[in-house]
Coordinates of C-alpha atoms and ligand atoms in Angstrom, one line a residue:
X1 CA -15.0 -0.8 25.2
X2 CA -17.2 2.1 26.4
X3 CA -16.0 5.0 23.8
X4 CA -16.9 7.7 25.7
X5 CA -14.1 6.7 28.4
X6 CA -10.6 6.7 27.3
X7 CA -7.7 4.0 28.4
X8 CA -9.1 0.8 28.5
X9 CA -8.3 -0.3 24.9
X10 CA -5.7 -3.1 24.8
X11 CA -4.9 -2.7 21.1
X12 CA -4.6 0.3 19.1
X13 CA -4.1 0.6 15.6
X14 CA -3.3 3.9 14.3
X15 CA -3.9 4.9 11.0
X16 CA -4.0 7.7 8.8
X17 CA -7.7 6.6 7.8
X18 CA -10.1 5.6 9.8
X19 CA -11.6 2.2 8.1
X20 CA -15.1 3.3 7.5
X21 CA -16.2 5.2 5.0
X22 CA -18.7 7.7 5.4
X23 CA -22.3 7.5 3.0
X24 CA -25.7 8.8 3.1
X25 CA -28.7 7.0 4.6
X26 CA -32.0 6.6 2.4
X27 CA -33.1 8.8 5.3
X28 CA -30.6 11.4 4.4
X29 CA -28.6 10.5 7.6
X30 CA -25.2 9.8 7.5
X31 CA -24.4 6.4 7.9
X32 CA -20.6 4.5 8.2
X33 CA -19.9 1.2 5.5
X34 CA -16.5 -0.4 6.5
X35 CA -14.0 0.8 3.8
X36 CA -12.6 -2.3 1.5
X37 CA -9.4 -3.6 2.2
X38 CA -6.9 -6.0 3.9
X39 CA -5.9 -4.4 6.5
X40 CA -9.0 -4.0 8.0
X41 CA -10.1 -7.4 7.0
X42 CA -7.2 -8.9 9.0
X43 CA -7.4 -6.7 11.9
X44 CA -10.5 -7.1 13.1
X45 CA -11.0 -9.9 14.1
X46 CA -7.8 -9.2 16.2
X47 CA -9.6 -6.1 17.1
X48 CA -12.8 -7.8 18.1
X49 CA -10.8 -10.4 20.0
X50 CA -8.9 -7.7 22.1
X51 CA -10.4 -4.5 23.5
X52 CA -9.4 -3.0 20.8
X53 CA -9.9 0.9 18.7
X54 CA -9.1 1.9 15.7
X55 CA -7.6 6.0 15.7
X56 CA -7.5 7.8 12.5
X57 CA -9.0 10.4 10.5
X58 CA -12.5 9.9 8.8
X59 CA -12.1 12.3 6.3
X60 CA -13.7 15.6 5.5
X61 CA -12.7 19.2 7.2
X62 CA -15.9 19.8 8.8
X63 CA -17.0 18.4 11.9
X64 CA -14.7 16.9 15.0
X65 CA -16.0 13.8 15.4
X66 CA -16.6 12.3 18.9
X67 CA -15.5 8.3 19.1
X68 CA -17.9 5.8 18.0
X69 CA -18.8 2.3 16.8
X70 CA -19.6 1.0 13.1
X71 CA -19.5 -2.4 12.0
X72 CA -18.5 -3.6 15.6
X73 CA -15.3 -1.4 15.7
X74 CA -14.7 0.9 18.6
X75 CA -13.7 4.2 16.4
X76 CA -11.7 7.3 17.6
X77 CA -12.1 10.2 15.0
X78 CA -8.9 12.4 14.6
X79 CA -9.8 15.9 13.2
X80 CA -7.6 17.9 10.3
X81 CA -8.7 21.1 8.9
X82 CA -8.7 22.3 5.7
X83 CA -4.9 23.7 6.4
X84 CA -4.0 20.5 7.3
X85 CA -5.1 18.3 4.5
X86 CA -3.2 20.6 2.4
X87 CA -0.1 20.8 4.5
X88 CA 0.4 17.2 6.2
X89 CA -1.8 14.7 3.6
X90 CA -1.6 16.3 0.4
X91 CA 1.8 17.9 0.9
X92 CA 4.5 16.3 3.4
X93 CA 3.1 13.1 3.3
X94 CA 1.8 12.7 -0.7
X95 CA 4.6 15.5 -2.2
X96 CA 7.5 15.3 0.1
X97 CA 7.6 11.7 1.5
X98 CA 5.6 9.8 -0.8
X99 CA 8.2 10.5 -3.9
X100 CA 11.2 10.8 -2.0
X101 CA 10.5 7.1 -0.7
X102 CA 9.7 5.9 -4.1
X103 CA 12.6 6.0 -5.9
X104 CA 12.8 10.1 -6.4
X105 CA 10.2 9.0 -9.3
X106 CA 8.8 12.1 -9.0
X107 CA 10.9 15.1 -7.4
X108 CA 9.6 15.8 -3.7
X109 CA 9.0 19.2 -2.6
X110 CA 10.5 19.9 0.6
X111 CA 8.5 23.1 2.6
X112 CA 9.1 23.6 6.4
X113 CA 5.6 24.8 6.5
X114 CA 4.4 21.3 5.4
X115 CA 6.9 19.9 7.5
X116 CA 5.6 21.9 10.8
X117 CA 1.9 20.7 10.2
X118 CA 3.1 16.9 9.5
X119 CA 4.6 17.6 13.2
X120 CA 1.7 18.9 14.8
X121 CA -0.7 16.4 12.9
X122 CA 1.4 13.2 14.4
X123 CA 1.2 14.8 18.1
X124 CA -2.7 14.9 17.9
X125 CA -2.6 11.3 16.7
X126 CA 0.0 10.4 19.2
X127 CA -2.2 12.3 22.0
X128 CA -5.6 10.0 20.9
X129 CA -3.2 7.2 21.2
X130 CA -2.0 7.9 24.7
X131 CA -5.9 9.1 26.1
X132 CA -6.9 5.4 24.8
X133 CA -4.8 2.9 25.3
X134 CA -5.1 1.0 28.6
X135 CA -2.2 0.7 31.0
X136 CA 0.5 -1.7 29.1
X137 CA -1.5 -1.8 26.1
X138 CA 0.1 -2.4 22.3
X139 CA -0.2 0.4 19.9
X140 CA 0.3 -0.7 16.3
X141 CA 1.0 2.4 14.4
X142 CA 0.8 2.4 10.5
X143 CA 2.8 4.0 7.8
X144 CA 4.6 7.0 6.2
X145 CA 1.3 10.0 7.3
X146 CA 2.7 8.6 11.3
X147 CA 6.5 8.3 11.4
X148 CA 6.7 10.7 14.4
X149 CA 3.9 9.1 16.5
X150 CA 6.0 6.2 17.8
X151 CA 8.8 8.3 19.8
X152 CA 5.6 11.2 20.8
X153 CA 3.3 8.4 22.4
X154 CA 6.5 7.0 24.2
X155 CA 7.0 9.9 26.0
X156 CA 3.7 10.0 26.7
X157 CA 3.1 7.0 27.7
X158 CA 6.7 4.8 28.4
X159 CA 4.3 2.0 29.9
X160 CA 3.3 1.4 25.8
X161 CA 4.6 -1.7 23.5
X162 CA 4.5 -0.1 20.3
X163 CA 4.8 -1.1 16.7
X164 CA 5.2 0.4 13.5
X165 CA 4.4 -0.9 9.8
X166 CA 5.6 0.8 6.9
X167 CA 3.4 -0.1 3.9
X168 CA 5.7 1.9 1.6
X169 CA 9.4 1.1 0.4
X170 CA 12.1 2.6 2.5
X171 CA 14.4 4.4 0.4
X172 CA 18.1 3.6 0.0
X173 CA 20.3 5.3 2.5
X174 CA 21.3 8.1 -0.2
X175 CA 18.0 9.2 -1.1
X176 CA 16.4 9.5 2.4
X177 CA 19.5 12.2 3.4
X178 CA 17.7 14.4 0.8
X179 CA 15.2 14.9 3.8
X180 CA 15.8 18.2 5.5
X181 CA 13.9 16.0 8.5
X182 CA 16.0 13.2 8.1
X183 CA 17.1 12.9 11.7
X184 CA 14.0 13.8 13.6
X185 CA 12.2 10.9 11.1
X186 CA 14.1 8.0 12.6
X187 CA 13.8 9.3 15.5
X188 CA 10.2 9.4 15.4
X189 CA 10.4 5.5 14.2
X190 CA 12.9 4.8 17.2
X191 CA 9.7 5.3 19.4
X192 CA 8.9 1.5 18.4
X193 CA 9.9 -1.6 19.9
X194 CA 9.4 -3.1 16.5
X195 CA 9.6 -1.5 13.1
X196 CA 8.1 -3.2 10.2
X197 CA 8.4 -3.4 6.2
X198 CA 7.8 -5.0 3.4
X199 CA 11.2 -6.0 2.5
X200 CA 14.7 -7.2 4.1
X201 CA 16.0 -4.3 2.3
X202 CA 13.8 -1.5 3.7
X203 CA 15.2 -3.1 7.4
X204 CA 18.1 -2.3 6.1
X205 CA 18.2 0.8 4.9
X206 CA 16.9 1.8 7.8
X207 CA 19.6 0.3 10.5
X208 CA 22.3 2.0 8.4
X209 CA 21.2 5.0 8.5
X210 CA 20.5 5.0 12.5
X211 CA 24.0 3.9 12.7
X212 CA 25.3 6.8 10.3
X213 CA 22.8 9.8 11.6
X214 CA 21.6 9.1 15.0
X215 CA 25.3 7.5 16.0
X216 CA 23.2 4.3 18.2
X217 CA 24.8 0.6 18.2
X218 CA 23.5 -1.6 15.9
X219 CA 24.0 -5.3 15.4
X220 CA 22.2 -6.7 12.6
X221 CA 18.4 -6.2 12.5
X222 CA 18.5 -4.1 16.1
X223 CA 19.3 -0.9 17.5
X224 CA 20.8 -0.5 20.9
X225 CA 19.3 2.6 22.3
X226 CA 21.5 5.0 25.1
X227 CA 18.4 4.3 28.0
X228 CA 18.9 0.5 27.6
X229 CA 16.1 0.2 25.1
X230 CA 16.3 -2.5 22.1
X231 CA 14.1 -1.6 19.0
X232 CA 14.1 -4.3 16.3
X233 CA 13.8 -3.7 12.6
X234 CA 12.5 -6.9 10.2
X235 CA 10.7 -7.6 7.3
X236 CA 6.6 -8.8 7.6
X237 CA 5.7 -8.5 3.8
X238 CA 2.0 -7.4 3.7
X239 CA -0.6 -9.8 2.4
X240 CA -4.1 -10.2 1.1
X241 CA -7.3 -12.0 2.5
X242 CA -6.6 -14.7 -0.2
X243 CA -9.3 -16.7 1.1
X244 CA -11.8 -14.4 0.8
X245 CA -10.8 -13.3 -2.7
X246 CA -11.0 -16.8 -3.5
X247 CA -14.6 -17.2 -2.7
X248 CA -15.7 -13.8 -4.0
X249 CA -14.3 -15.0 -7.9
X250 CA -15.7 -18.7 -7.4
X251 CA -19.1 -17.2 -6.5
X252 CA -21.9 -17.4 -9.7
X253 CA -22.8 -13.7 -9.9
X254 CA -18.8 -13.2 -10.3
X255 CA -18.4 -15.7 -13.2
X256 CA -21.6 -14.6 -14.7
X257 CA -20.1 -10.8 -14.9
X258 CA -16.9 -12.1 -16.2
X259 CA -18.4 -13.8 -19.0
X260 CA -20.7 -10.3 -19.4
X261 CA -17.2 -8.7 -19.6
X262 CA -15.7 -10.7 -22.1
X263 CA -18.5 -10.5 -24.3
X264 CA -19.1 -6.7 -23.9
X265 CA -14.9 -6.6 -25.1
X266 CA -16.0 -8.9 -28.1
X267 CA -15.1 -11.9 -27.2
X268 CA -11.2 -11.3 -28.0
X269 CA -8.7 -14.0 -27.9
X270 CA -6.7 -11.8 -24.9
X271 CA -7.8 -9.5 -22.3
X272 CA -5.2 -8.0 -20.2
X273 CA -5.8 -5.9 -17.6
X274 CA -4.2 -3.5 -15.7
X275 CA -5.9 -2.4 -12.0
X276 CA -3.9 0.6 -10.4
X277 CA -4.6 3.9 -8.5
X278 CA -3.6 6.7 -10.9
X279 CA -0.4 6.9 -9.3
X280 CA 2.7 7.8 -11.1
X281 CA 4.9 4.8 -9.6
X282 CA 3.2 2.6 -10.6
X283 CA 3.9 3.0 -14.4
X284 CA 0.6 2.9 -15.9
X285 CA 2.3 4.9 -19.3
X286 CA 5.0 3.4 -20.0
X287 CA 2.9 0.1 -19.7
X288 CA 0.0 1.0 -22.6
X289 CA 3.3 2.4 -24.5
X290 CA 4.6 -1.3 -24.5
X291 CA 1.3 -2.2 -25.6
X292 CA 0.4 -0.5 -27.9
X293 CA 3.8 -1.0 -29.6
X294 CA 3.1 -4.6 -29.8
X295 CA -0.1 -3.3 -31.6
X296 CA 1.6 -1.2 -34.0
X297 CA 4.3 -4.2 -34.6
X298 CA 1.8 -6.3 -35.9
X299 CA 2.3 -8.9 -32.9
X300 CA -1.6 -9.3 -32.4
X301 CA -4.7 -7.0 -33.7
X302 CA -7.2 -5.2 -31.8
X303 CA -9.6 -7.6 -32.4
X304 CA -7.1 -10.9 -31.3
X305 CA -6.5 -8.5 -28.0
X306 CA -7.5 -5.8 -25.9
X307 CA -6.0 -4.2 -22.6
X308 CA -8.5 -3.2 -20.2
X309 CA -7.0 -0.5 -18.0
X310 CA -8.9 0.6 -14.9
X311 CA -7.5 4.1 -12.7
X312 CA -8.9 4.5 -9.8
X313 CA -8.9 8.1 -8.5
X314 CA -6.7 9.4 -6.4
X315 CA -4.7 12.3 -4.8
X316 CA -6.7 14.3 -7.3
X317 CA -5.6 17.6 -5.4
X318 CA -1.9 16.9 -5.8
X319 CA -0.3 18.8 -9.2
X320 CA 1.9 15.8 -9.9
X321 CA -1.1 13.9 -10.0
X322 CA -3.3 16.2 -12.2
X323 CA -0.3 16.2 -14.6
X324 CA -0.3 12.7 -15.1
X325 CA -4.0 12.5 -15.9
X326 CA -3.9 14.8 -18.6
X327 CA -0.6 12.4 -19.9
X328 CA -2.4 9.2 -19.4
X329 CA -5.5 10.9 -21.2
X330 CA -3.6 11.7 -24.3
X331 CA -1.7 8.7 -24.7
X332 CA -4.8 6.6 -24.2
X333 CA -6.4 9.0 -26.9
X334 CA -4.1 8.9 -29.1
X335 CA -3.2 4.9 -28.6
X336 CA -6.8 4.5 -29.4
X337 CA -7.0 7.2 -32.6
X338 CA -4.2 4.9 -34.1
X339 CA -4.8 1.7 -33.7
X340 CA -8.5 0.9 -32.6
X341 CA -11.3 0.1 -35.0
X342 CA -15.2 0.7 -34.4
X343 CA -16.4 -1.4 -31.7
X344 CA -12.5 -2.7 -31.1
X345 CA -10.5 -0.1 -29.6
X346 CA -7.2 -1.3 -28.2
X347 CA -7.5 0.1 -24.8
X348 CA -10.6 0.2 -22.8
X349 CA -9.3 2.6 -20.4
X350 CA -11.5 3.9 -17.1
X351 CA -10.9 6.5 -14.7
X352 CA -13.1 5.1 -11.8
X353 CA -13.0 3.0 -9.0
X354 CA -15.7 0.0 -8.2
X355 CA -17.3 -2.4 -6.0
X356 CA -14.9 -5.8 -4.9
X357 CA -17.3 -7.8 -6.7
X358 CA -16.3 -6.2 -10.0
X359 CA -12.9 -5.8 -9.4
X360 CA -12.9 -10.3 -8.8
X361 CA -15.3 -10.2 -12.1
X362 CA -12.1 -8.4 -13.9
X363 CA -9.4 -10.7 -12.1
X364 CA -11.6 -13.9 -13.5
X365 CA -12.2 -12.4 -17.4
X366 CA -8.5 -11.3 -17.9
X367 CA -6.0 -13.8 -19.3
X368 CA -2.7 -11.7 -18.8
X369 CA -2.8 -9.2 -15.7
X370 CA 0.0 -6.2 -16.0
X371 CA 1.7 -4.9 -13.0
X372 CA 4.6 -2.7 -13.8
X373 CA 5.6 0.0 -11.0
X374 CA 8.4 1.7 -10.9
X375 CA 8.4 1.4 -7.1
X376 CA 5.9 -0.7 -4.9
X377 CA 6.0 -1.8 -1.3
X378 CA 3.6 -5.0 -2.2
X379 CA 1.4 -4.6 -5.0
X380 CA -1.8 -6.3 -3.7
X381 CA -3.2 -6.2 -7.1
X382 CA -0.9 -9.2 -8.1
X383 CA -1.8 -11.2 -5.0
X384 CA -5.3 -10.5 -5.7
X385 CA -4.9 -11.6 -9.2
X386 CA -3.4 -14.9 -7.8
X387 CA -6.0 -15.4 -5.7
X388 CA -9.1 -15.3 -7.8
X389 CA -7.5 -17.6 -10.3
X390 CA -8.7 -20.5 -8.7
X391 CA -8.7 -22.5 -12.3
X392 CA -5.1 -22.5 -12.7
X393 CA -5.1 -20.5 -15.4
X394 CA -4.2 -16.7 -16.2
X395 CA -0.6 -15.4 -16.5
X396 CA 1.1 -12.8 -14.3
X397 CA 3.6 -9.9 -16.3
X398 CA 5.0 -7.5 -12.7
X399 CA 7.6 -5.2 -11.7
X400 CA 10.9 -6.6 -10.5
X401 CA 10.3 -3.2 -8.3
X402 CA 7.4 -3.8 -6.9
X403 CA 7.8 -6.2 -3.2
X404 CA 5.4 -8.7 -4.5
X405 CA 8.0 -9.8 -7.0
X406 CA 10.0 -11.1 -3.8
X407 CA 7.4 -13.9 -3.3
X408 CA 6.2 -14.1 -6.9
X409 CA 8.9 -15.3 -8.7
X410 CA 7.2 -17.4 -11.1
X411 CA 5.5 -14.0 -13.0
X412 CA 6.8 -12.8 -15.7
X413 CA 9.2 -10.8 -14.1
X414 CA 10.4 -7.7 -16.2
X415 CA 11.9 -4.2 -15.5
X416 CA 9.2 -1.6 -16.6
X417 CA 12.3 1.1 -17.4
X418 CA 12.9 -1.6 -20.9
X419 CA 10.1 -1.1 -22.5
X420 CA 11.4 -3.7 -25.0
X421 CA 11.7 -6.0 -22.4
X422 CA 8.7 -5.4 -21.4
X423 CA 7.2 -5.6 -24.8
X424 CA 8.8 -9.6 -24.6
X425 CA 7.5 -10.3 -21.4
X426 CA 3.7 -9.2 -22.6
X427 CA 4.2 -11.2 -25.6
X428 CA 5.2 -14.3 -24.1
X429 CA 2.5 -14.7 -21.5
X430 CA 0.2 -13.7 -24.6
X431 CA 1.9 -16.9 -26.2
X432 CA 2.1 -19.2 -23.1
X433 CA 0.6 -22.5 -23.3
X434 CA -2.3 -24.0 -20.7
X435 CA 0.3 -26.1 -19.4
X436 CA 3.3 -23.5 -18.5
X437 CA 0.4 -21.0 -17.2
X438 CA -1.0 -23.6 -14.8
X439 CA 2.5 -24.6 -13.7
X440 CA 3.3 -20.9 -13.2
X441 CA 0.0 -20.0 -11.0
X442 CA -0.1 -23.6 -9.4
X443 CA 3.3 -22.0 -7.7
X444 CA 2.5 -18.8 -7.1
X445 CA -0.9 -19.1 -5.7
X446 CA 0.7 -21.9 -2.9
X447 CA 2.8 -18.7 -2.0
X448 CA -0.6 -16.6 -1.6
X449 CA -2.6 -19.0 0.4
X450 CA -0.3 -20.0 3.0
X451 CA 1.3 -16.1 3.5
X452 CA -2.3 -14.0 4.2
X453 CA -3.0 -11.6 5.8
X454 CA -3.9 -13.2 9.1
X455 CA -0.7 -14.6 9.3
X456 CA 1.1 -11.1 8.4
X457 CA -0.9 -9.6 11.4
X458 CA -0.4 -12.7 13.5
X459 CA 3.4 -12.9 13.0
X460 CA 4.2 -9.0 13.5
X461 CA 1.9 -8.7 16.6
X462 CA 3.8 -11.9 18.1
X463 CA 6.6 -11.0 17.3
X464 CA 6.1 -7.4 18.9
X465 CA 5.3 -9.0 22.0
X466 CA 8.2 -11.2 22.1
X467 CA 10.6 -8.1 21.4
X468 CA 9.0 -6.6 24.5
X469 CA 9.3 -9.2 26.7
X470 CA 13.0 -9.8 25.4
X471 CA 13.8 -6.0 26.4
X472 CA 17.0 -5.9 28.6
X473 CA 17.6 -9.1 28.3
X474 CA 19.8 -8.7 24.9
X475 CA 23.4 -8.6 25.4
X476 CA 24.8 -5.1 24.0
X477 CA 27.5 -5.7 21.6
X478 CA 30.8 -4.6 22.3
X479 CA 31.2 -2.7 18.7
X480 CA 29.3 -1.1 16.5
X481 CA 27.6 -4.3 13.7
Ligands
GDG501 C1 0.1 0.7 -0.5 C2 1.4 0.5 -1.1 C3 1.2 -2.0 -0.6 C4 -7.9 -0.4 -6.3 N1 -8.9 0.1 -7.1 C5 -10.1 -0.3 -6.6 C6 -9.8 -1.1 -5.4 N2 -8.5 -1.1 -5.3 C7 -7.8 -1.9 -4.2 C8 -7.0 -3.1 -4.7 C9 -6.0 -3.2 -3.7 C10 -5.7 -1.8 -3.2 O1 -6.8 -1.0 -3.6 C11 -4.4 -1.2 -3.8 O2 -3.4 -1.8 -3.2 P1 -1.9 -1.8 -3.8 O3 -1.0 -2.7 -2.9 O4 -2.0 -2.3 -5.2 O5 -1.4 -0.3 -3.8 P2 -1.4 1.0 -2.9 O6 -2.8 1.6 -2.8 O7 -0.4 1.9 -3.4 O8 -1.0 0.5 -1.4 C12 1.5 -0.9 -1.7 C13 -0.1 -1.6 0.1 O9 -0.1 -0.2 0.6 C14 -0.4 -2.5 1.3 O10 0.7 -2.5 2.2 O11 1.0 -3.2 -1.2 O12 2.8 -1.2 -2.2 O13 1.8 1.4 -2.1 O14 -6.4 -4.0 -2.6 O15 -7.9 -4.1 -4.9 N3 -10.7 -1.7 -4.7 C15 -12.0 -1.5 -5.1 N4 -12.4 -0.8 -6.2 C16 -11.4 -0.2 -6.9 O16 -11.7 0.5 -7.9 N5 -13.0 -2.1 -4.3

């Protein structure tokens, strides 16, 4: 595609982030590095295939980027200001929606000055959208930052098949009506032909409440629209490139790092390890609570086990998240003045974030990995895990909340509200023999293999096309489903 012309792009993916990230050139230049992660990784090659772009914002406040290419992506930059980052990123979308889809974990703040920006932020995406996208093209729109784009690039451009993923949970019918937006959200989603989640039950929660606050026909997983329109809402849980992550662990400088690992923890017995953005779903405290309880109890010593937490940073400009800092901090602190000894603390905790090839070195040198949210869509951490443990060994402790436990079920499942539970859960996979861990993963990591990411991307895109071609075609029921 020529970026300097707009509307010949036969894929779109819209984004919240562009997938680059920006650095500096040993010439002081600024340079793009494609920014780690799945979803790009399974795009594009679907990208390269089609003429495809990739919309979002690159970050920053300062310049208004014109389109452009890195890493043999056509790129269209979408500008916020400083207002905006405040208003739509850090507060609609990270303080109002981000909580309020997670359970109320957090209490969401609900401003209509946050709301307006979050408005006026998803018509400049949806306007990008409609200046690229060739005549009949597919628009893949993605997650909570875009709910309003869908129904704002249809009227722009009715010619569109569009799709939407949502990478988050979508609350229960009784927390979403907290939304002083509620309506003119699913609404917004409407816009789609297809709407996409992680789980059946995020589906839904959404059909029931079109049928309760828009008033549209529903029957099962679709909604008949007034203008003769069908838009379908299914489940496409979100994977990882397994294959990849496979090949990253099995690789020499990998295993030579994990071994570096182990031995710079002492050689314990255990490592576990816990891998999260410092995010307060995903229950980092009440986790190293469980822990260190197990510690205190006598279960093991600090120099039998240690838990290796890494959080990477995020959000840092949101209160919510400041606060929880400071408490994970302390608790760390204090877990640490308790119970650790020289040169054997309990909990080696850092507040960083590093390169893939670290993050399979960690995967490979812990024997129990931790993944307790409160709320998760997915949780790629766990697949990742799953992935890297080629060897058959390494046990799995996650969140019945978190989506991954759908597919996962041979993990130690637990509820990360009982922390006794919990404690049980950690002290069992601690316990487990070769033979029941390589039964476990054998299981689990069929499940990651066959579902990756490819096929996620493969079986929502056909699946949107098919809904398209389908449109009118669908008899309307006679009563409401
Ligand atoms: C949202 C939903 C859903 C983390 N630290 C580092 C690093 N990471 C990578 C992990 C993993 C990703 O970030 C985190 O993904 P999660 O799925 O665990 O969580 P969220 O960020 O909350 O993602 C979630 C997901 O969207 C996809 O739909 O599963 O439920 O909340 O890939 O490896 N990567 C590197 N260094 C780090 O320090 N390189």
């Amino acid at each position: 595609m020529d970026v300097t012309s707009t509307g010949s792009a036969d894929l779109v993916i819209v984004a919240n982030r562009l997938p680059v990230d920006r650095f500096e050139q040993p010439d002081g230049t600024p340079g793009w590095r494609r920014s780690p992660g799945g979803l790009v990784s399974a795009l594009e090659p679907v990208l390269r295939a089609s003429d495809g772009a990739w919309i979002g914002w690159p970050g920053g406040t300062e310049e208004d980027l014109e389109p452009f290419e890195a890493d043999g992506m056509d790129l269209v930059p979408v500008h916020l200001s400083a207002d905006e980052v405040e208003e739509f990123y850090e507060g609609f979308s990270n303080a109002t929606l981000w909580p309020l889809y997670h359970d109320v974990v957090a209490k969401p703040e609900f401003h209509r000055e946050w709301w307006e920006s979050y408005v006026r932020v998803n018509q400049r995406f949806a306007e990008k959208a409609a200046a690229v996208a060739a005549k009949d093209a597919t628009v893949w729109v993605h997650d909570y930052q875009l709910q309003l784009v869908p129904q704002m690039l249809r009227d722009l451009r009715p010619d569109l098949r569009i799709g939407f993923y949502l990478h988050i949970p979508f609350p229960p019918t009784e927390l979403f009506q907290q939304l002083p937006w509620r309506r003119q959200v699913l609404e917004g989603l409407l816009g789609a032909d297809l709407i996409g989640f992680q789980l059946a039950g995020g589906a839904q929660n959404f059909i029931r409440l079109v049928r309760q606050r828009v008033g549209h026909k529903t029957h099962r997983d679709l909604v008949y629209l007034p203008d003769g329109r069908t838009v379908r809402a299914a489940a496409f849980p979100i994977s990882i490139d397994a294959a990849d992550f496979e090949k990253l662990a099995r690789s020499e400088g990998v295993e030579q790092r994990a071994k570096e690992i182990r031995e710079a923890l002492g050689n314990p017995k255990k490592v576990f390890l816990g891998i999260d953005r410092l995010d307060y779903t995903k229950g980092i405290y009440a986790r190293l609570r469980a822990y260190s309880e197990l510690l205190a109890d006598g279960h093991f010593d600090v120099e039998d086990a240690v838990f290796v937490q890494v959080a990477t940073p995020s959000r840092e400009r949101v209160e919510q998240y400041r606060i929880l800092r400071d408490e994970i901090d302390r608790l760390v602190g204090r877990i640490n003045g308790d119970l650790g000894k020289i040169g054997s603390p309990a909990i080696s905790y850092m507040h960083s974030s590093f390169p893939r090839e670290e993050m399979a070195a960690l995967y490979r040198a812990a024997d129990i990995m931790v993944v307790t949210p409160f709320r998760d869509g997915m949780n790629l951490v766990a697949k990742e895990y799953i992935a890297c443990r080629f060897d058959g060994q390494g046990a799995l402790v996650l969140s019945e909340f978190a989506g991954a436990a759908n597919e996962l079920r041979q993990a130690w499942l637990i509820n990360p509200y009982d922390i006794n539970g919990m404690k049980a859960a950690l002290l069992d996979a601690y316990n487990a023999s070769p033979r029941e861990l390589a039964r476990r993963m054998k299981a689990m990591r069929k499940t990651v293999v066959e579902h990756d990411v490819k096929a996620w991307a493969d079986s929502f895109l056909e699946e949107l096309s098919s809904v398209r071609r389908d449109h009118g075609k669908t008899v309307r029921p006679v009563s409401q489903g």
